[in-house]
PDB file of C-alpha atoms in Angstrom:
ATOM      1  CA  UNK B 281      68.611 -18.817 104.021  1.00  0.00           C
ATOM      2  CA  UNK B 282      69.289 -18.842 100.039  1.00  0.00           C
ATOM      3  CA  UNK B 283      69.069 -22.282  98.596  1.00  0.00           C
ATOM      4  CA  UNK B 284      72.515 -24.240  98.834  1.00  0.00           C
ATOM      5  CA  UNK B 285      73.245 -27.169  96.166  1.00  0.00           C
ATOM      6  CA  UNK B 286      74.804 -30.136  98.292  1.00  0.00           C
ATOM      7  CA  UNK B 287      78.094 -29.730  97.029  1.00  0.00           C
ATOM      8  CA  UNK B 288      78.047 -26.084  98.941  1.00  0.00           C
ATOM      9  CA  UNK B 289      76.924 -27.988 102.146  1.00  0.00           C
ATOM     10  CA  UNK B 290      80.105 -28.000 105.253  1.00  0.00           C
ATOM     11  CA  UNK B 291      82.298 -26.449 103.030  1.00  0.00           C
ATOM     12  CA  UNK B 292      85.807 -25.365 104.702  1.00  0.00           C
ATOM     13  CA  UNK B 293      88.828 -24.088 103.322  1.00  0.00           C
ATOM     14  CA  UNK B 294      90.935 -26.702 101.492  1.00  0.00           C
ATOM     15  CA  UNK B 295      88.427 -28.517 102.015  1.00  0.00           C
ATOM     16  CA  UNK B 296      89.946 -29.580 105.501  1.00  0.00           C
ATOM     17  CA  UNK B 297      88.489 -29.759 109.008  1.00  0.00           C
ATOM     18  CA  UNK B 298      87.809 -31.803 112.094  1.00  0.00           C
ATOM     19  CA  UNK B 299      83.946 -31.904 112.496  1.00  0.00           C
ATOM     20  CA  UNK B 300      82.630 -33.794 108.844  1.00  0.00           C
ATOM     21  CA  UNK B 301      79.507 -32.746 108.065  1.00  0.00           C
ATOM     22  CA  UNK B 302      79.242 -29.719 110.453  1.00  0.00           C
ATOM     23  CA  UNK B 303      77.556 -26.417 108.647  1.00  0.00           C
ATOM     24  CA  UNK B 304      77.349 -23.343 110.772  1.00  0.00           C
ATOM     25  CA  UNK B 305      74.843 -22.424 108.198  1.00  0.00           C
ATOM     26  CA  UNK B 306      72.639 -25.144 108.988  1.00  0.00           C
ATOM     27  CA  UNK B 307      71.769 -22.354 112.215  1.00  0.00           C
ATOM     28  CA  UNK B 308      71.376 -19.862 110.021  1.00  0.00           C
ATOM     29  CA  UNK B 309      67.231 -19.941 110.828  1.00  0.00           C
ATOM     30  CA  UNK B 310      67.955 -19.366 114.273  1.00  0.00           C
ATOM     31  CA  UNK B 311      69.562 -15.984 114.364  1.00  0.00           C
ATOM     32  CA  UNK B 312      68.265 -12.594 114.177  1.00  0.00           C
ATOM     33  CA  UNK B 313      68.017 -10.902 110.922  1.00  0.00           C
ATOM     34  CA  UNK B 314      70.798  -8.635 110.861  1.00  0.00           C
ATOM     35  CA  UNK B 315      73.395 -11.103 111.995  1.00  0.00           C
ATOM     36  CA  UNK B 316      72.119 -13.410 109.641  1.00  0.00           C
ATOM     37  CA  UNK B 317      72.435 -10.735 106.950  1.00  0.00           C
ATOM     38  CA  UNK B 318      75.868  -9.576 107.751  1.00  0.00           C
ATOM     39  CA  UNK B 319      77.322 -13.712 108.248  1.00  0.00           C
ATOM     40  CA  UNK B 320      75.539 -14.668 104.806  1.00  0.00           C
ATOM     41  CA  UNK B 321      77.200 -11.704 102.946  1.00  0.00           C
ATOM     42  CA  UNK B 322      80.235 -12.883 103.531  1.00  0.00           C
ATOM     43  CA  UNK B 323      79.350 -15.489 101.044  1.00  0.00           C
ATOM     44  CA  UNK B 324      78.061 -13.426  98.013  1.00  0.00           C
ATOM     45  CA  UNK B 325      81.005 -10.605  97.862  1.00  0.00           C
ATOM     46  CA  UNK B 326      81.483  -8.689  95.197  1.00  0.00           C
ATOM     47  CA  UNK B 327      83.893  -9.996  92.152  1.00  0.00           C
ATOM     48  CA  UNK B 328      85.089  -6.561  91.296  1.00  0.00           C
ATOM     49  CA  UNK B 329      87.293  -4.618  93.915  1.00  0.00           C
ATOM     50  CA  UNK B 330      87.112  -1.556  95.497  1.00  0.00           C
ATOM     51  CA  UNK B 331      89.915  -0.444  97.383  1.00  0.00           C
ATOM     52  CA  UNK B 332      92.990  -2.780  95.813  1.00  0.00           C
ATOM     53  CA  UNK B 333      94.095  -1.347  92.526  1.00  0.00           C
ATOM     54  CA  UNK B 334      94.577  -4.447  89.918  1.00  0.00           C
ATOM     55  CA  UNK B 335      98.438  -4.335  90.605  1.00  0.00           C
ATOM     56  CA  UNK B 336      98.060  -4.143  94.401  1.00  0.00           C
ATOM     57  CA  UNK B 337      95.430  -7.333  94.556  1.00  0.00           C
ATOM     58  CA  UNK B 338      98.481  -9.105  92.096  1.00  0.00           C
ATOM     59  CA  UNK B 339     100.969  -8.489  94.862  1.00  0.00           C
ATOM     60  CA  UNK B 340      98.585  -9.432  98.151  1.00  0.00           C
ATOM     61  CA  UNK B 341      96.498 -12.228  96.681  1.00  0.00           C
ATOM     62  CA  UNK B 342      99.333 -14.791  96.300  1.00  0.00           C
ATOM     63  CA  UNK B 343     100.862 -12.677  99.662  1.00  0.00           C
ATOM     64  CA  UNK B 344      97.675 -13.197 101.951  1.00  0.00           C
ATOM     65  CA  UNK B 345      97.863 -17.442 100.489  1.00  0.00           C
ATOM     66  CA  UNK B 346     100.870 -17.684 101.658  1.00  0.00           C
ATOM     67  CA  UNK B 347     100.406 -16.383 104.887  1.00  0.00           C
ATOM     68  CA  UNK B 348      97.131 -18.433 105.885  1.00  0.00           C
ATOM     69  CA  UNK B 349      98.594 -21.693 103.931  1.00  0.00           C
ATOM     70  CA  UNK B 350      95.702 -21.248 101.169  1.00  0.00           C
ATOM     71  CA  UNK B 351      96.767 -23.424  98.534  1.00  0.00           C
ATOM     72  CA  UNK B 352      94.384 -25.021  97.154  1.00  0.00           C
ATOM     73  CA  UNK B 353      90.334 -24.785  96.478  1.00  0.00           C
ATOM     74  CA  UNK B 354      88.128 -23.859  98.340  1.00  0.00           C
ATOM     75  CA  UNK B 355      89.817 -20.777  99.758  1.00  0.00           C
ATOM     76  CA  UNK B 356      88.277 -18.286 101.886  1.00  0.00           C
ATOM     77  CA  UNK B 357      88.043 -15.049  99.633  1.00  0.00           C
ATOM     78  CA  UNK B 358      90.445 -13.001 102.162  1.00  0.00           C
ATOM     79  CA  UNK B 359      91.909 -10.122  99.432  1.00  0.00           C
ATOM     80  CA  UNK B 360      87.850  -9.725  99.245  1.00  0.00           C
ATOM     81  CA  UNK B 361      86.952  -9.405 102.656  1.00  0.00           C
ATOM     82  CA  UNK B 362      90.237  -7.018 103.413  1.00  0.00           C
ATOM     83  CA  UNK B 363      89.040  -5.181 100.663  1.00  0.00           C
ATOM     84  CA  UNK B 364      85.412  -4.374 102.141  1.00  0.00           C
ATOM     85  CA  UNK B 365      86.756  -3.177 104.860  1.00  0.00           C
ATOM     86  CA  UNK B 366      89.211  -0.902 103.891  1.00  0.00           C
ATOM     87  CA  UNK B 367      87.275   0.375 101.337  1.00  0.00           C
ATOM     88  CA  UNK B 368      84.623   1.487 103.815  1.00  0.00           C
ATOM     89  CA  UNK B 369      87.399   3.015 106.286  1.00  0.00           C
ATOM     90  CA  UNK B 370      86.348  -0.398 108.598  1.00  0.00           C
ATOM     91  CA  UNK B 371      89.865  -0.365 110.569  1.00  0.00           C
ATOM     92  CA  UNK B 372      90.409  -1.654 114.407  1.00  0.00           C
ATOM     93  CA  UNK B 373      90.342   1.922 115.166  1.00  0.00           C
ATOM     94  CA  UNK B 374      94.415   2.190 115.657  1.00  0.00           C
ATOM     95  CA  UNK B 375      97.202   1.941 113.697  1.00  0.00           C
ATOM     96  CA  UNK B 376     100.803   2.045 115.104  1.00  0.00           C
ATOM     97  CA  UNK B 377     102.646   5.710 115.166  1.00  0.00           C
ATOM     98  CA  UNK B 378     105.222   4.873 112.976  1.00  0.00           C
ATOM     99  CA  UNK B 379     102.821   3.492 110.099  1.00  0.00           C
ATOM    100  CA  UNK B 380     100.823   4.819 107.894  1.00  0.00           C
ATOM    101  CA  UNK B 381      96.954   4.777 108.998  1.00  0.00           C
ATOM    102  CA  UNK B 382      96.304   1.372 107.591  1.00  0.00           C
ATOM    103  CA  UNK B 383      94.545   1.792 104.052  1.00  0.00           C
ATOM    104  CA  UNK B 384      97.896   3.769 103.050  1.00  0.00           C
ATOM    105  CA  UNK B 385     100.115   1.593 105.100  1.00  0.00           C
ATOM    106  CA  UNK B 386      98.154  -1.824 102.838  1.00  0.00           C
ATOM    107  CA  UNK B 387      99.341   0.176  99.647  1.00  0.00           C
ATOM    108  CA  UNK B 388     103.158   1.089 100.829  1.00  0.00           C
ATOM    109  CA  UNK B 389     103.719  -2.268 102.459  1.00  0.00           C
ATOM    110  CA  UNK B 390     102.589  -3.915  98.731  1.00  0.00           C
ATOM    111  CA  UNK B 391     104.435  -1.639  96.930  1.00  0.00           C
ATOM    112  CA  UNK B 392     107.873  -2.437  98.948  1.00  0.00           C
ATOM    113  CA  UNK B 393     107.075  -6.357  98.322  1.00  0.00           C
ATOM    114  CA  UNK B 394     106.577  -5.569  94.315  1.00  0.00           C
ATOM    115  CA  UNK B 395     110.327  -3.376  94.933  1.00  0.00           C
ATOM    116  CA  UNK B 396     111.875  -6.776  96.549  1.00  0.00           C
ATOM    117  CA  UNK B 397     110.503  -8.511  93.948  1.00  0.00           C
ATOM    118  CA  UNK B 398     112.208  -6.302  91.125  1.00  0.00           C
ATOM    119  CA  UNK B 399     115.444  -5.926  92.951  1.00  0.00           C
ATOM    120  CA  UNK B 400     115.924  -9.585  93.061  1.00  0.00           C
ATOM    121  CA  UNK B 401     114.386 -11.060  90.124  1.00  0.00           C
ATOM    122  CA  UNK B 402     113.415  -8.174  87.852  1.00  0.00           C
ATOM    123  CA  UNK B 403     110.171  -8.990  87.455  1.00  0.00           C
ATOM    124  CA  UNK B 404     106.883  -8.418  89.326  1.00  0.00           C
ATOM    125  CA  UNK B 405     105.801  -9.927  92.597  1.00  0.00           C
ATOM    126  CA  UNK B 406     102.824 -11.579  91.136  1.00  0.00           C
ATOM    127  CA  UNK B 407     104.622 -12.659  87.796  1.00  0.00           C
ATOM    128  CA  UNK B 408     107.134 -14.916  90.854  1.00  0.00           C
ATOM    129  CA  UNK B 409     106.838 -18.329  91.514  1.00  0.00           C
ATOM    130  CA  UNK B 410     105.410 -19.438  94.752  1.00  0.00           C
ATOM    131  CA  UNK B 411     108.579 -20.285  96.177  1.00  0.00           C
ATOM    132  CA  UNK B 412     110.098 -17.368  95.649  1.00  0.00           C
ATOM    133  CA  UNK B 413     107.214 -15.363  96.628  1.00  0.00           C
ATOM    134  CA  UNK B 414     107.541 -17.302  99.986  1.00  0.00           C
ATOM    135  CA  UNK B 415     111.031 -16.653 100.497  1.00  0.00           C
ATOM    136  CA  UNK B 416     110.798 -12.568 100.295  1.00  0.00           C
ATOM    137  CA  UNK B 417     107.888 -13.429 102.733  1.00  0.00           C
ATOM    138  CA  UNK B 418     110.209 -14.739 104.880  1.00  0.00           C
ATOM    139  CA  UNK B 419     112.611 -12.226 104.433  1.00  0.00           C
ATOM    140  CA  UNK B 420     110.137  -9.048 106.000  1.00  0.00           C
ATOM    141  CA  UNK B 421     109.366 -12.255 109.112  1.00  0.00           C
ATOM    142  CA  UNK B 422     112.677 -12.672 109.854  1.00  0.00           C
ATOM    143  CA  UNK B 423     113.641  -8.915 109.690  1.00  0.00           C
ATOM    144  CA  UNK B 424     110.157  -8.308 112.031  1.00  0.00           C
ATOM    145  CA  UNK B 425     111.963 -11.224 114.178  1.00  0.00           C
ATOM    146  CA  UNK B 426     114.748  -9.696 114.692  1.00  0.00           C
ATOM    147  CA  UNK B 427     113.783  -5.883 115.373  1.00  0.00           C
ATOM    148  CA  UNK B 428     115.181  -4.916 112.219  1.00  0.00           C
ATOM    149  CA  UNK B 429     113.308  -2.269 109.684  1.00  0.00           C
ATOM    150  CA  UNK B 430     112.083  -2.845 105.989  1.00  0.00           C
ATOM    151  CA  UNK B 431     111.714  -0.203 103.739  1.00  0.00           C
ATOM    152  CA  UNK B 432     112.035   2.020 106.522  1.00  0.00           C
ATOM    153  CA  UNK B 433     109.300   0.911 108.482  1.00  0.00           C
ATOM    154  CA  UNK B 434     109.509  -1.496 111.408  1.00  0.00           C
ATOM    155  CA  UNK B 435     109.191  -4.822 109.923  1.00  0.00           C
ATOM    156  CA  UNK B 436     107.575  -5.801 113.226  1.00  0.00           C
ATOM    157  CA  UNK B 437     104.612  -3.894 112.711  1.00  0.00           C
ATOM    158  CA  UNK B 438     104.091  -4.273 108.747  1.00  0.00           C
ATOM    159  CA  UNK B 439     103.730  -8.078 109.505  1.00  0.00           C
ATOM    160  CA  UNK B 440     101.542  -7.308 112.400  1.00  0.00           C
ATOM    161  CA  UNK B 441      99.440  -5.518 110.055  1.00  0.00           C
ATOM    162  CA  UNK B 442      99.351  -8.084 107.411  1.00  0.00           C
ATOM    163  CA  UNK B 443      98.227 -11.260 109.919  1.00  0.00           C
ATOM    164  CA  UNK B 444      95.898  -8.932 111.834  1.00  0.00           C
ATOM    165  CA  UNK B 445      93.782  -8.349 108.967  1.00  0.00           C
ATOM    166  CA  UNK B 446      94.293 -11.892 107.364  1.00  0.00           C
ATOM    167  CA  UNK B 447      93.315 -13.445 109.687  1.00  0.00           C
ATOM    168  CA  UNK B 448      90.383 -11.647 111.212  1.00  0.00           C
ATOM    169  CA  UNK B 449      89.085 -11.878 107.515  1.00  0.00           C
ATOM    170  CA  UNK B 450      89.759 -15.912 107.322  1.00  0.00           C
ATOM    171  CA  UNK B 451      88.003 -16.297 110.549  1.00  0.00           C
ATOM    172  CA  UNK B 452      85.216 -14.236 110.024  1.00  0.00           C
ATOM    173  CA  UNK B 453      83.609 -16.617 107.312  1.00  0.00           C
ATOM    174  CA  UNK B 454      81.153 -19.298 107.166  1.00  0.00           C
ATOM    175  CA  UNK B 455      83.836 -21.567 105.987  1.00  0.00           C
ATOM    176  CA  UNK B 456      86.363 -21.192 108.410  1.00  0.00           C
ATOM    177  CA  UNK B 457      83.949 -21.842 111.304  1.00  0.00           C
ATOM    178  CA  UNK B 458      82.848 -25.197 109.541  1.00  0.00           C
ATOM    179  CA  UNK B 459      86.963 -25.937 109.754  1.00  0.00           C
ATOM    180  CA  UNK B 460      87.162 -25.302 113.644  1.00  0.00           C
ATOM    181  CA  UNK B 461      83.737 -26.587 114.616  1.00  0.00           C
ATOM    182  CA  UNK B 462      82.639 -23.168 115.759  1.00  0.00           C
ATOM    183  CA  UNK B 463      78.795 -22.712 116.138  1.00  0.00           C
ATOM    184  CA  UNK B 464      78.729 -18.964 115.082  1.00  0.00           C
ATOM    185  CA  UNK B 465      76.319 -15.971 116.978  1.00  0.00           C
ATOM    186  CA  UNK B 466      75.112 -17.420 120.196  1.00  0.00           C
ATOM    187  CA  UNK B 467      72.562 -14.552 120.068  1.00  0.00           C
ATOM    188  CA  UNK B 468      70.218 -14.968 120.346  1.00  0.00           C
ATOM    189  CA  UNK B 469      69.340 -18.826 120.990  1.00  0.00           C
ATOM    190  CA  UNK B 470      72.694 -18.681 123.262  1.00  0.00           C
ATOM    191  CA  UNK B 471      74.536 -22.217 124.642  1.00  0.00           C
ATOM    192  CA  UNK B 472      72.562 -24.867 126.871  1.00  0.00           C
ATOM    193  CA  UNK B 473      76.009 -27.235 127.611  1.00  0.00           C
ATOM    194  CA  UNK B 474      78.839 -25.703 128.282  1.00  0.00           C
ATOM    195  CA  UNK B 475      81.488 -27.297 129.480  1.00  0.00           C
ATOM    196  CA  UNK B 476      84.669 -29.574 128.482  1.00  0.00           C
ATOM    197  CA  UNK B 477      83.367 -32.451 125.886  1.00  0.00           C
ATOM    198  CA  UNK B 478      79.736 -30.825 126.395  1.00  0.00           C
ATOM    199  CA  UNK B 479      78.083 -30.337 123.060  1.00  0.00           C
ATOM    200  CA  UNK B 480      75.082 -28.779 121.886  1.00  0.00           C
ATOM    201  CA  UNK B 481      72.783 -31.288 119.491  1.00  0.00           C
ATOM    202  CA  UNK B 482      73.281 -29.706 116.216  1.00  0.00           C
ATOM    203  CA  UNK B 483      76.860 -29.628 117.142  1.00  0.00           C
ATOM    204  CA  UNK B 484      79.510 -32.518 115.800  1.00  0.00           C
ATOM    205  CA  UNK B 485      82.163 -34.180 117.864  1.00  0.00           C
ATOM    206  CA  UNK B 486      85.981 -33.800 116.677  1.00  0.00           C
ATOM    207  CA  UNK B 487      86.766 -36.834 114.290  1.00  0.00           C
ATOM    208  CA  UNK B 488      90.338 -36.450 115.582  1.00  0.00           C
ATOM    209  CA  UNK B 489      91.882 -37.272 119.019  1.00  0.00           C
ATOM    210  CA  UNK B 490      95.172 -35.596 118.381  1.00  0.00           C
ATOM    211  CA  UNK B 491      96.678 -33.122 120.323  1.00  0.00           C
ATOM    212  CA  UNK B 492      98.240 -29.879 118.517  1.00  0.00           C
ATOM    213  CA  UNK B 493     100.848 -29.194 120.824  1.00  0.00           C
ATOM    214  CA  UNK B 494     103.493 -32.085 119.839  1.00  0.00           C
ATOM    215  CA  UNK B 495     102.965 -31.135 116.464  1.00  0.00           C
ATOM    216  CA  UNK B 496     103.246 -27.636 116.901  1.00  0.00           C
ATOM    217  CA  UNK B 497     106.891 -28.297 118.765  1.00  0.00           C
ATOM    218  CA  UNK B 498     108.032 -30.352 115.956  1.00  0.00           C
ATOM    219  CA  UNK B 499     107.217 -27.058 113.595  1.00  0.00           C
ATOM    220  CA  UNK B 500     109.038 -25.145 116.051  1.00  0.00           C
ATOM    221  CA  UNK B 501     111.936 -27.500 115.926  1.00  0.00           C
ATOM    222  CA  UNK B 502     112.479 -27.494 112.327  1.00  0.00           C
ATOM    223  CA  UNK B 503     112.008 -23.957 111.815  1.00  0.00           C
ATOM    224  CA  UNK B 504     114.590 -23.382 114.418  1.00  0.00           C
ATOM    225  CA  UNK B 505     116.871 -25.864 112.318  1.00  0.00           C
ATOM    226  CA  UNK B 506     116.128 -24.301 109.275  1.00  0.00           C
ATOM    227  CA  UNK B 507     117.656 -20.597 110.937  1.00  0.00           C
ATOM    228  CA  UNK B 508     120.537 -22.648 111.782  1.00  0.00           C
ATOM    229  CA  UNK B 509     121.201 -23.490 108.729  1.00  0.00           C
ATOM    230  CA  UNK B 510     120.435 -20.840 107.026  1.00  0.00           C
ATOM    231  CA  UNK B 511     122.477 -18.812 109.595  1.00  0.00           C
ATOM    232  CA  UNK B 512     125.632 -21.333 108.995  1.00  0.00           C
ATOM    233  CA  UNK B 513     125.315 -20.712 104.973  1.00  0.00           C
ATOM    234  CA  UNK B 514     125.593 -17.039 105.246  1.00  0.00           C
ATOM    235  CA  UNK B 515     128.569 -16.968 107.872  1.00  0.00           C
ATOM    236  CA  UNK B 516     130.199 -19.577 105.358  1.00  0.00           C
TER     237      UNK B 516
END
């Protein structure tokens, strides 16, 4: 395990989460080499890309924030990890029939957001204020809502593609597991307590008590009464 200055220590994105203190990477001694090698690489990615042209990681950086509510430091380095993989051809194996396999599909899909971008406010995606960069997000979710196409394409799938590999890449690093409490590879130590409430000893109890679901209803509520709205503006 490479040394770690404290300030590196339970790191999670935002620097939010439930367990304080918990470090997946405290475990890191436990696992066998090679998934020890693949987790801690995830750490040390390269800073220069190699799939995303310059213009394409302007358009989906600020795109794949959005999505995963990254806004502020420390963020998990998605456009990175989406990157690796699609520079290596590392898909799920599939892509829908009416997309593009999905290295091409990641470039046409930015390309139509940079369009948007131009036809409304002549100027680049990346060049946009959050806010606005948010709405014409919205836009290709509430088109994919409704059945509708984008660009041609179903806007179903394009946002299908875009939160399948977000957030398989936010939830595939160190960082993320620290947020959720997850103890990362059971292999090959494995779990001695499982169960409801059961925890292992290097594992850290929820500091919270609160249960998603009412919050999660009051999102839905609001979003609902934001389409009303919205819906009510357009028919006036």
């Amino acid at each position: 395990m490479p040394f770690r200055p404290p300030s590196q220590h339970a790191v999670t994105p935002q620097g939010q989460g439930r367990f304080p203190g918990f470090d997946v990477l405290d475990q890191a001694h436990v696992w066998d080499a090679a998934t020890a090698g693949v987790v801690l690489a995830r750490l040390t990615l390269p800073n220069a890309l190699s799939f995303f042209t310059t213009d394409e990681a302007g358009v989906a950086e600020p795109m794949l924030d959005l999505l995963l509510g990254q806004d502020g430091e420390p963020r998990v380095p998605v456009l990175a990890l989406i990157d690796q993989r699609l520079s290596v051809g590392e898909t799920d194996g599939w892509h829908y029939d009416d997309l593009p396999e999905d290295g091409q599909a990641w470039r046409a899909t930015l390309a139509h957001l940079n369009e948007d971008a131009q036809a409304h406010h002549g100027t680049k995606y990346a060049e946009l204020s959050r806010r606005r960069q948010g709405l014409l997000l919205q836009d290709v979710q509430d088109l994919a809502a409704a059945g509708d196409p984008w660009h041609r394409l179903p806007a179903k799938h394009v946002w299908s593609l875009w939160m399948r590999y977000a957030t398989t890449a936010f939830y595939s690093h160190p960082w993320a597991w620290n947020e959720v409490g997850f103890g990362g590879p059971a292999y090959p130590r494995g779990y001695l307590n499982p169960g409801v409430n059961a925890r292992e000893t290097w594992e850290v109890a929820d500091h919270l008590n609160d249960d998603p679901i009412p919050f999660a209803a009051r999102v839905e509520q609001a979003r609902r009464a934001h389409d009303d709205i919205a819906g009510r503006s357009a028919s006036g």
